[in-house]
């Protein structure tokens, strides 16, 4: 049930939803299906997915970013050949064809500067009427840095210290136009810190939201602390209910030390979904999708990234290699290692032995992102359970098709969430902060 304002009833936590535009990687299924006839560089694809998300009353539309095409064994990875357009440029264009949907750009805090990025985000906030968001990411690899003047200058240990100062500096710039300030003093700023020493006048007045919403993704202890101190939204990879609850409790528990309340930070794991008329049909469709995502070539490539050796002579439908990995090798460039490769090898070997899995089957089972699989009613119930039991505040949906991957969810699942009283029936605010229930910075 909802009240007359269109917001969920107060006895239930509201579910927040966002849409991630599928990037150039193996999780996007490029088929001839009617829902997948778009290109990831065709503006019509961005428009379709964004307008679908807005029709579904989602909080925001999320674009990832890559600053260099990934390479494997010295060759550009096939799935990266086409690349992707620059995020803020795309979102600025989408601001003209959407009205309420938040617009979130991933921008690297290592290879940008506060003044220029703060200006671009403030401009997007004005153009969109207060709907801009910044997903803060960092990079410590020299491979990506080769595309920039300073190269890979930043030690890994410094990436979060620079990012924290970057965000703080950007907020100083956004706050440099206080309401009612004299024209001669408006925009005046001076920041003297370890990473940035800048002084001057900011050229864009404060946006409709005050500050664009800040999003962050990071599971390390330093990443969680950075989120608790700085972020408005956390994009996580914790998909299971229990893992989600542990992450949720840990990050929310860090907020008080930074003078913040639990409501000041929204935790939104990235998830996929597969719908079917019956549970069996949904499971069958999910299995088919995973086999399309993990081709024999992709299975071997994924294994090589962990083993650190050329495995081209192995049969992807055969058993895992019995050779010892080279943990110090780096066959792939431009990819982030999210876990200790020794632990991954041990767990994958145990999984393959326990279930009698081939290389391809092991990769399919071990790398699957949390998916909500089932009938629309079952998916709505499970999502609601995550939110009502404090495993998440909502979800960033990553469809496997471009650009029609959200169509079925919006048509079939959103109405059921609304019936449960957990999701809005209309937008009641005009800014992204209003959608997320975040206070406007003073």
Short mmCIF file of C-alpha atoms in Angstrom, two decimals:
data_model
loop_
_atom_site.label_atom_id
_atom_site.label_comp_id
_atom_site.label_asym_id
_atom_site.label_seq_id
_atom_site.Cartn_x
_atom_site.Cartn_y
_atom_site.Cartn_z
CA UNK A 1 0.00 0.00 0.00
CA UNK A 2 1.05 3.60 -0.56
CA UNK A 3 -0.28 6.88 0.78
CA UNK A 4 -1.72 9.62 -1.43
CA UNK A 5 1.72 11.15 -1.94
CA UNK A 6 2.85 8.13 -3.96
CA UNK A 7 5.49 7.03 -1.43
CA UNK A 8 5.53 3.62 0.28
CA UNK A 9 3.70 3.35 3.59
CA UNK A 10 5.83 4.18 6.62
CA UNK A 11 5.77 0.67 8.10
CA UNK A 12 7.95 -0.66 5.29
CA UNK A 13 11.37 0.43 4.15
CA UNK A 14 11.20 1.87 0.65
CA UNK A 15 13.12 -0.04 -2.03
CA UNK A 16 15.53 2.03 -4.10
CA UNK A 17 16.17 0.90 -7.67
CA UNK A 18 18.76 1.96 -10.22
CA UNK A 19 19.63 0.79 -13.73
CA UNK A 20 23.17 -0.03 -14.85
CA UNK A 21 23.76 0.27 -18.59
CA UNK A 22 25.45 -3.02 -19.59
CA UNK A 23 29.05 -2.46 -20.56
CA UNK A 24 31.33 -4.15 -23.04
CA UNK A 25 31.98 -7.44 -21.30
CA UNK A 26 30.94 -11.06 -21.30
CA UNK A 27 27.95 -10.49 -18.99
CA UNK A 28 26.15 -8.71 -21.84
CA UNK A 29 24.60 -11.21 -24.23
CA UNK A 30 24.93 -9.91 -27.77
CA UNK A 31 22.28 -11.91 -29.62
CA UNK A 32 19.70 -11.30 -32.31
CA UNK A 33 16.89 -11.30 -29.75
CA UNK A 34 14.45 -8.40 -30.25
CA UNK A 35 15.50 -6.94 -26.89
CA UNK A 36 19.18 -6.86 -27.89
CA UNK A 37 19.22 -5.08 -31.20
CA UNK A 38 21.01 -1.98 -29.91
CA UNK A 39 24.66 -1.01 -29.74
CA UNK A 40 26.49 0.24 -26.68
CA UNK A 41 27.61 3.34 -28.62
CA UNK A 42 24.23 4.13 -30.21
CA UNK A 43 22.45 6.94 -28.35
CA UNK A 44 19.13 5.22 -29.02
CA UNK A 45 20.30 2.38 -26.76
CA UNK A 46 20.99 4.75 -23.88
CA UNK A 47 17.68 6.50 -24.46
CA UNK A 48 15.68 3.25 -24.44
CA UNK A 49 17.18 1.93 -21.21
CA UNK A 50 17.03 5.29 -19.42
CA UNK A 51 13.43 5.97 -20.40
CA UNK A 52 12.46 2.44 -19.37
CA UNK A 53 14.06 3.04 -15.96
CA UNK A 54 12.20 6.33 -15.63
CA UNK A 55 8.93 4.66 -16.58
CA UNK A 56 9.67 2.22 -13.77
CA UNK A 57 10.24 5.15 -11.35
CA UNK A 58 13.87 4.16 -10.72
CA UNK A 59 16.09 6.46 -8.68
CA UNK A 60 18.95 6.72 -11.16
CA UNK A 61 20.64 5.51 -14.35
CA UNK A 62 24.24 4.40 -13.87
CA UNK A 63 27.11 4.40 -16.37
CA UNK A 64 30.42 2.63 -15.79
CA UNK A 65 33.69 3.95 -17.16
CA UNK A 66 36.86 2.50 -18.61
CA UNK A 67 39.95 4.63 -19.26
CA UNK A 68 41.81 2.05 -21.34
CA UNK A 69 40.87 -1.00 -23.38
CA UNK A 70 41.77 -4.13 -21.46
CA UNK A 71 44.48 -6.42 -22.81
CA UNK A 72 45.13 -10.12 -22.38
CA UNK A 73 48.49 -11.60 -23.30
CA UNK A 74 49.37 -8.38 -25.11
CA UNK A 75 46.24 -8.22 -27.26
CA UNK A 76 43.18 -6.02 -26.85
CA UNK A 77 40.40 -8.14 -25.40
CA UNK A 78 37.78 -8.83 -28.09
CA UNK A 79 34.90 -7.66 -25.90
CA UNK A 80 36.55 -4.26 -25.42
CA UNK A 81 37.19 -3.38 -29.05
CA UNK A 82 34.28 -0.95 -29.40
CA UNK A 83 34.86 0.78 -26.08
CA UNK A 84 32.22 3.19 -24.82
CA UNK A 85 31.49 6.95 -24.96
CA UNK A 86 32.47 9.28 -22.12
CA UNK A 87 29.87 9.08 -19.35
CA UNK A 88 29.09 12.72 -18.52
CA UNK A 89 28.66 13.52 -22.21
CA UNK A 90 26.09 10.74 -22.58
CA UNK A 91 24.26 11.74 -19.40
CA UNK A 92 24.11 15.38 -20.47
CA UNK A 93 22.31 14.25 -23.62
CA UNK A 94 20.00 11.99 -21.57
CA UNK A 95 19.06 14.96 -19.38
CA UNK A 96 17.13 16.30 -22.38
CA UNK A 97 15.08 13.12 -22.92
CA UNK A 98 14.30 12.31 -19.26
CA UNK A 99 12.59 14.38 -16.56
CA UNK A 100 13.09 12.82 -13.10
CA UNK A 101 15.62 10.00 -13.45
CA UNK A 102 18.95 10.50 -11.68
CA UNK A 103 22.04 10.44 -13.91
CA UNK A 104 25.14 8.81 -12.40
CA UNK A 105 28.58 8.95 -14.06
CA UNK A 106 31.61 6.91 -13.07
CA UNK A 107 34.64 9.21 -13.07
CA UNK A 108 38.14 8.30 -11.93
CA UNK A 109 39.55 10.34 -9.02
CA UNK A 110 43.12 9.35 -9.90
CA UNK A 111 43.31 10.75 -13.43
CA UNK A 112 41.13 13.86 -13.13
CA UNK A 113 41.36 17.19 -11.31
CA UNK A 114 38.84 18.63 -8.82
CA UNK A 115 38.14 21.96 -10.52
CA UNK A 116 37.39 20.51 -13.95
CA UNK A 117 35.32 17.56 -12.71
CA UNK A 118 33.39 19.65 -10.15
CA UNK A 119 32.53 22.07 -12.97
CA UNK A 120 31.31 19.30 -15.28
CA UNK A 121 29.19 17.67 -12.57
CA UNK A 122 27.74 21.00 -11.43
CA UNK A 123 26.86 21.74 -15.06
CA UNK A 124 25.12 18.36 -15.37
CA UNK A 125 23.24 19.07 -12.14
CA UNK A 126 21.98 22.37 -13.55
CA UNK A 127 21.12 20.93 -16.97
CA UNK A 128 19.15 18.08 -15.39
CA UNK A 129 17.42 20.07 -12.67
CA UNK A 130 19.29 18.43 -9.80
CA UNK A 131 19.76 14.83 -10.95
CA UNK A 132 23.56 14.44 -11.18
CA UNK A 133 25.59 11.77 -9.37
CA UNK A 134 29.27 10.85 -9.32
CA UNK A 135 30.50 7.28 -8.84
CA UNK A 136 33.99 7.76 -7.42
CA UNK A 137 36.54 5.17 -8.55
CA UNK A 138 40.31 5.01 -8.17
CA UNK A 139 43.17 3.42 -10.08
CA UNK A 140 46.68 2.48 -9.08
CA UNK A 141 47.87 0.65 -12.19
CA UNK A 142 50.50 2.14 -14.46
CA UNK A 143 48.88 0.44 -17.46
CA UNK A 144 45.89 2.77 -17.29
CA UNK A 145 48.15 5.63 -16.28
CA UNK A 146 50.08 5.39 -19.56
CA UNK A 147 47.13 7.17 -21.19
CA UNK A 148 47.79 10.21 -18.99
CA UNK A 149 50.62 12.68 -18.59
CA UNK A 150 51.70 11.50 -15.14
CA UNK A 151 51.39 7.82 -15.95
CA UNK A 152 51.01 5.40 -13.04
CA UNK A 153 52.33 7.88 -10.50
CA UNK A 154 50.01 6.98 -7.64
CA UNK A 155 50.97 4.28 -5.16
CA UNK A 156 48.15 1.88 -4.36
CA UNK A 157 48.21 2.94 -0.70
CA UNK A 158 47.49 6.55 -1.69
CA UNK A 159 44.49 6.00 -3.94
CA UNK A 160 41.87 6.44 -1.22
CA UNK A 161 43.66 9.38 0.41
CA UNK A 162 43.66 11.19 -2.93
CA UNK A 163 40.03 10.21 -3.56
CA UNK A 164 38.93 11.46 -0.14
CA UNK A 165 40.70 14.79 -0.65
CA UNK A 166 39.32 14.96 -4.21
CA UNK A 167 35.71 14.60 -2.99
CA UNK A 168 36.27 17.08 -0.16
CA UNK A 169 37.79 19.59 -2.58
CA UNK A 170 34.93 19.19 -5.06
CA UNK A 171 32.44 19.84 -2.27
CA UNK A 172 34.36 22.98 -1.29
CA UNK A 173 34.03 24.17 -4.88
CA UNK A 174 30.29 23.41 -5.00
CA UNK A 175 29.87 25.31 -1.71
CA UNK A 176 31.83 28.33 -2.94
CA UNK A 177 28.60 29.94 -4.19
CA UNK A 178 26.62 30.36 -0.94
CA UNK A 179 23.07 31.75 -1.22
CA UNK A 180 23.07 35.54 -1.29
CA UNK A 181 26.83 35.87 -1.72
CA UNK A 182 28.16 39.10 -3.16
CA UNK A 183 29.05 38.73 -6.82
CA UNK A 184 32.65 39.76 -6.20
CA UNK A 185 33.10 36.93 -3.67
CA UNK A 186 30.91 34.24 -5.24
CA UNK A 187 32.93 31.21 -6.22
CA UNK A 188 36.06 32.17 -4.27
CA UNK A 189 37.93 29.13 -3.01
CA UNK A 190 41.29 28.13 -1.60
CA UNK A 191 42.32 24.54 -0.91
CA UNK A 192 45.82 23.67 0.26
CA UNK A 193 46.27 19.95 0.84
CA UNK A 194 48.57 17.03 0.23
CA UNK A 195 47.23 16.17 -3.22
CA UNK A 196 45.69 19.45 -4.35
CA UNK A 197 46.89 23.03 -3.89
CA UNK A 198 44.44 25.26 -5.75
CA UNK A 199 43.02 28.76 -5.30
CA UNK A 200 40.74 30.88 -7.45
CA UNK A 201 37.07 31.31 -8.37
CA UNK A 202 34.70 28.51 -9.26
CA UNK A 203 32.71 29.32 -12.39
CA UNK A 204 29.42 27.45 -11.76
CA UNK A 205 27.00 28.40 -9.02
CA UNK A 206 25.64 25.82 -6.60
CA UNK A 207 23.39 23.25 -8.29
CA UNK A 208 19.76 22.43 -7.43
CA UNK A 209 20.85 19.56 -5.14
CA UNK A 210 23.61 21.51 -3.43
CA UNK A 211 26.04 18.66 -4.13
CA UNK A 212 25.69 15.91 -6.74
CA UNK A 213 25.11 12.53 -5.08
CA UNK A 214 28.37 10.66 -4.41
CA UNK A 215 28.46 6.91 -5.08
CA UNK A 216 31.31 4.59 -4.15
CA UNK A 217 32.18 0.93 -4.65
CA UNK A 218 34.76 -0.86 -2.55
CA UNK A 219 34.77 -3.89 -0.30
CA UNK A 220 38.15 -3.57 1.43
CA UNK A 221 38.30 -2.16 4.94
CA UNK A 222 39.67 1.12 3.60
CA UNK A 223 36.96 1.18 0.94
CA UNK A 224 34.23 0.68 3.54
CA UNK A 225 35.70 3.42 5.72
CA UNK A 226 35.88 5.76 2.74
CA UNK A 227 32.22 5.06 1.99
CA UNK A 228 31.17 5.63 5.61
CA UNK A 229 32.98 8.96 5.70
CA UNK A 230 32.17 10.25 2.23
CA UNK A 231 29.56 8.45 0.12
CA UNK A 232 25.80 8.84 -0.24
CA UNK A 233 25.37 5.45 -1.97
CA UNK A 234 27.49 2.28 -1.89
CA UNK A 235 27.50 -0.02 -4.92
CA UNK A 236 28.37 -3.50 -3.59
CA UNK A 237 28.93 -7.00 -4.93
CA UNK A 238 27.42 -8.79 -1.92
CA UNK A 239 24.54 -10.77 -3.34
CA UNK A 240 23.52 -13.44 -0.84
CA UNK A 241 21.18 -12.53 1.98
CA UNK A 242 23.59 -13.31 4.81
CA UNK A 243 26.61 -11.68 3.13
CA UNK A 244 24.45 -8.63 2.46
CA UNK A 245 23.40 -8.40 6.09
CA UNK A 246 27.00 -8.60 7.29
CA UNK A 247 28.16 -5.91 4.87
CA UNK A 248 25.15 -3.72 5.66
CA UNK A 249 25.72 -3.93 9.42
CA UNK A 250 29.46 -3.30 9.09
CA UNK A 251 29.22 -0.22 6.86
CA UNK A 252 26.21 1.31 8.62
CA UNK A 253 27.99 0.70 11.92
CA UNK A 254 30.91 2.89 10.79
CA UNK A 255 28.76 5.97 10.14
CA UNK A 256 28.44 7.25 13.71
CA UNK A 257 32.19 7.78 13.95
CA UNK A 258 31.86 10.26 11.10
CA UNK A 259 28.87 12.07 12.58
CA UNK A 260 26.43 10.43 10.19
CA UNK A 261 23.15 8.53 10.57
CA UNK A 262 22.24 5.17 8.96
CA UNK A 263 19.77 6.96 6.67
CA UNK A 264 22.59 9.10 5.24
CA UNK A 265 24.03 6.20 3.24
CA UNK A 266 22.14 3.86 0.91
CA UNK A 267 23.57 0.39 0.26
CA UNK A 268 22.66 -0.95 -3.19
CA UNK A 269 24.22 -4.20 -4.46
CA UNK A 270 24.53 -4.78 -8.19
CA UNK A 271 22.28 -7.69 -9.19
CA UNK A 272 20.86 -9.45 -12.21
CA UNK A 273 17.45 -10.99 -12.68
CA UNK A 274 15.78 -13.64 -14.83
CA UNK A 275 12.00 -13.91 -15.03
CA UNK A 276 9.84 -16.84 -16.10
CA UNK A 277 6.20 -17.89 -15.99
CA UNK A 278 7.26 -20.69 -13.63
CA UNK A 279 10.27 -21.23 -11.37
CA UNK A 280 11.49 -24.05 -13.62
CA UNK A 281 11.27 -21.88 -16.74
CA UNK A 282 13.20 -19.09 -15.04
CA UNK A 283 15.97 -21.47 -13.96
CA UNK A 284 16.20 -22.88 -17.47
CA UNK A 285 16.48 -19.37 -18.94
CA UNK A 286 19.10 -18.43 -16.36
CA UNK A 287 21.23 -21.46 -17.24
CA UNK A 288 20.98 -20.63 -20.94
CA UNK A 289 22.03 -17.03 -20.28
CA UNK A 290 25.06 -18.10 -18.24
CA UNK A 291 26.18 -20.42 -21.05
CA UNK A 292 25.90 -17.53 -23.49
CA UNK A 293 27.86 -15.26 -21.17
CA UNK A 294 30.65 -17.79 -20.54
CA UNK A 295 31.68 -19.08 -23.94
CA UNK A 296 34.49 -21.66 -24.16
CA UNK A 297 36.90 -18.84 -25.08
CA UNK A 298 35.75 -16.69 -22.16
CA UNK A 299 36.07 -19.61 -19.74
CA UNK A 300 39.72 -20.16 -20.66
CA UNK A 301 40.49 -16.46 -20.60
CA UNK A 302 38.96 -16.13 -17.13
CA UNK A 303 40.99 -19.09 -15.88
CA UNK A 304 44.20 -17.69 -17.38
CA UNK A 305 43.72 -14.45 -15.44
CA UNK A 306 43.81 -16.44 -12.20
CA UNK A 307 46.33 -19.16 -13.10
CA UNK A 308 48.72 -16.65 -14.67
CA UNK A 309 49.75 -19.02 -17.49
CA UNK A 310 48.69 -19.73 -21.05
CA UNK A 311 45.99 -22.43 -20.97
CA UNK A 312 45.08 -22.43 -24.67
CA UNK A 313 45.98 -26.13 -24.99
CA UNK A 314 43.34 -27.11 -22.42
CA UNK A 315 39.83 -28.20 -23.32
CA UNK A 316 37.27 -25.83 -21.72
CA UNK A 317 34.96 -28.83 -21.37
CA UNK A 318 37.69 -30.79 -19.61
CA UNK A 319 38.89 -30.69 -15.98
CA UNK A 320 40.73 -27.81 -14.33
CA UNK A 321 44.47 -27.67 -15.07
CA UNK A 322 46.62 -29.79 -12.79
CA UNK A 323 49.58 -27.42 -13.19
CA UNK A 324 50.57 -24.94 -10.52
CA UNK A 325 49.53 -21.32 -11.14
CA UNK A 326 52.03 -18.50 -11.52
CA UNK A 327 50.62 -16.10 -8.95
CA UNK A 328 53.07 -13.32 -9.79
CA UNK A 329 52.24 -13.25 -13.50
CA UNK A 330 49.98 -10.58 -14.94
CA UNK A 331 48.57 -11.85 -18.23
CA UNK A 332 45.75 -9.30 -18.19
CA UNK A 333 46.15 -5.54 -18.07
CA UNK A 334 43.45 -3.10 -17.04
CA UNK A 335 41.58 -5.56 -14.81
CA UNK A 336 41.21 -5.27 -11.05
CA UNK A 337 41.96 -8.32 -8.90
CA UNK A 338 39.18 -8.48 -6.33
CA UNK A 339 40.54 -11.42 -4.34
CA UNK A 340 43.67 -13.35 -3.45
CA UNK A 341 44.34 -15.63 -6.47
CA UNK A 342 45.62 -18.41 -4.20
CA UNK A 343 42.32 -18.48 -2.35
CA UNK A 344 40.41 -18.40 -5.64
CA UNK A 345 42.37 -21.33 -7.07
CA UNK A 346 41.82 -23.37 -3.90
CA UNK A 347 38.08 -22.66 -3.81
CA UNK A 348 37.61 -23.36 -7.53
CA UNK A 349 39.49 -26.66 -7.29
CA UNK A 350 37.37 -27.68 -4.32
CA UNK A 351 34.18 -26.70 -6.16
CA UNK A 352 35.16 -28.57 -9.32
CA UNK A 353 36.12 -31.70 -7.39
CA UNK A 354 32.98 -31.68 -5.27
CA UNK A 355 30.61 -31.32 -8.22
CA UNK A 356 32.65 -32.90 -11.00
CA UNK A 357 32.73 -29.68 -13.03
CA UNK A 358 34.65 -28.86 -16.19
CA UNK A 359 36.61 -25.63 -16.67
CA UNK A 360 33.64 -23.91 -18.28
CA UNK A 361 31.16 -25.22 -15.72
CA UNK A 362 33.41 -24.11 -12.87
CA UNK A 363 33.72 -20.58 -14.25
CA UNK A 364 29.96 -20.41 -14.83
CA UNK A 365 29.19 -21.45 -11.27
CA UNK A 366 31.97 -19.53 -9.52
CA UNK A 367 31.64 -16.16 -11.27
CA UNK A 368 27.87 -15.72 -11.33
CA UNK A 369 26.69 -12.43 -9.86
CA UNK A 370 23.76 -12.72 -7.45
CA UNK A 371 20.64 -13.12 -9.54
CA UNK A 372 16.99 -13.01 -8.62
CA UNK A 373 15.59 -15.93 -10.60
CA UNK A 374 11.93 -16.91 -10.65
CA UNK A 375 8.45 -15.72 -11.38
CA UNK A 376 7.82 -11.96 -11.10
CA UNK A 377 6.01 -12.55 -7.79
CA UNK A 378 8.90 -14.58 -6.38
CA UNK A 379 11.49 -12.02 -7.48
CA UNK A 380 9.47 -9.17 -5.95
CA UNK A 381 9.15 -11.06 -2.66
CA UNK A 382 12.84 -11.92 -2.49
CA UNK A 383 13.95 -8.37 -3.27
CA UNK A 384 11.59 -7.06 -0.63
CA UNK A 385 12.99 -9.52 1.90
CA UNK A 386 16.53 -8.22 1.30
CA UNK A 387 15.46 -4.66 2.01
CA UNK A 388 13.09 -5.30 4.91
CA UNK A 389 15.68 -7.46 6.73
CA UNK A 390 18.57 -4.98 6.30
CA UNK A 391 20.62 -6.78 3.67
CA UNK A 392 20.28 -3.78 1.31
CA UNK A 393 18.47 -0.49 0.81
CA UNK A 394 17.82 -1.30 -2.81
CA UNK A 395 19.46 -2.64 -5.95
CA UNK A 396 21.36 -1.56 -9.04
CA UNK A 397 19.97 -3.80 -11.77
CA UNK A 398 22.44 -5.01 -14.40
CA UNK A 399 20.43 -6.50 -17.29
CA UNK A 400 22.07 -8.98 -19.64
CA UNK A 401 20.57 -7.42 -22.77
CA UNK A 402 21.06 -4.01 -24.37
CA UNK A 403 18.88 -1.99 -24.57
CA UNK A 404 15.66 -3.89 -23.76
CA UNK A 405 16.88 -5.79 -20.73
CA UNK A 406 14.77 -3.84 -18.21
CA UNK A 407 11.47 -3.99 -20.10
CA UNK A 408 10.09 -7.13 -18.45
CA UNK A 409 11.18 -6.08 -14.97
CA UNK A 410 9.44 -2.71 -15.21
CA UNK A 411 6.28 -4.23 -16.63
CA UNK A 412 6.05 -7.28 -14.36
CA UNK A 413 8.00 -6.77 -11.11
CA UNK A 414 7.63 -3.06 -10.34
CA UNK A 415 3.79 -3.25 -10.05
CA UNK A 416 4.15 -6.10 -7.56
CA UNK A 417 6.61 -4.12 -5.44
CA UNK A 418 4.12 -1.27 -5.46
CA UNK A 419 1.34 -3.59 -4.36
CA UNK A 420 3.51 -4.72 -1.45
CA UNK A 421 3.83 -1.09 -0.36
CA UNK A 422 7.60 -1.09 -0.78
CA UNK A 423 8.02 1.03 -3.89
CA UNK A 424 6.77 4.44 -5.00
CA UNK A 425 3.82 4.82 -7.36
CA UNK A 426 5.06 8.15 -8.66
CA UNK A 427 7.99 10.50 -8.21
CA UNK A 428 7.31 12.95 -5.39
CA UNK A 429 10.49 15.01 -5.78
CA UNK A 430 12.43 16.41 -8.68
CA UNK A 431 16.03 15.78 -7.55
CA UNK A 432 18.02 12.58 -7.10
CA UNK A 433 18.54 13.42 -3.44
CA UNK A 434 14.76 13.54 -3.02
CA UNK A 435 14.38 10.14 -4.68
CA UNK A 436 16.97 8.63 -2.33
CA UNK A 437 15.65 10.35 0.78
CA UNK A 438 18.95 12.19 1.31
CA UNK A 439 19.14 15.63 2.92
CA UNK A 440 20.41 18.51 0.85
CA UNK A 441 23.82 19.67 2.15
CA UNK A 442 23.69 22.91 4.11
#
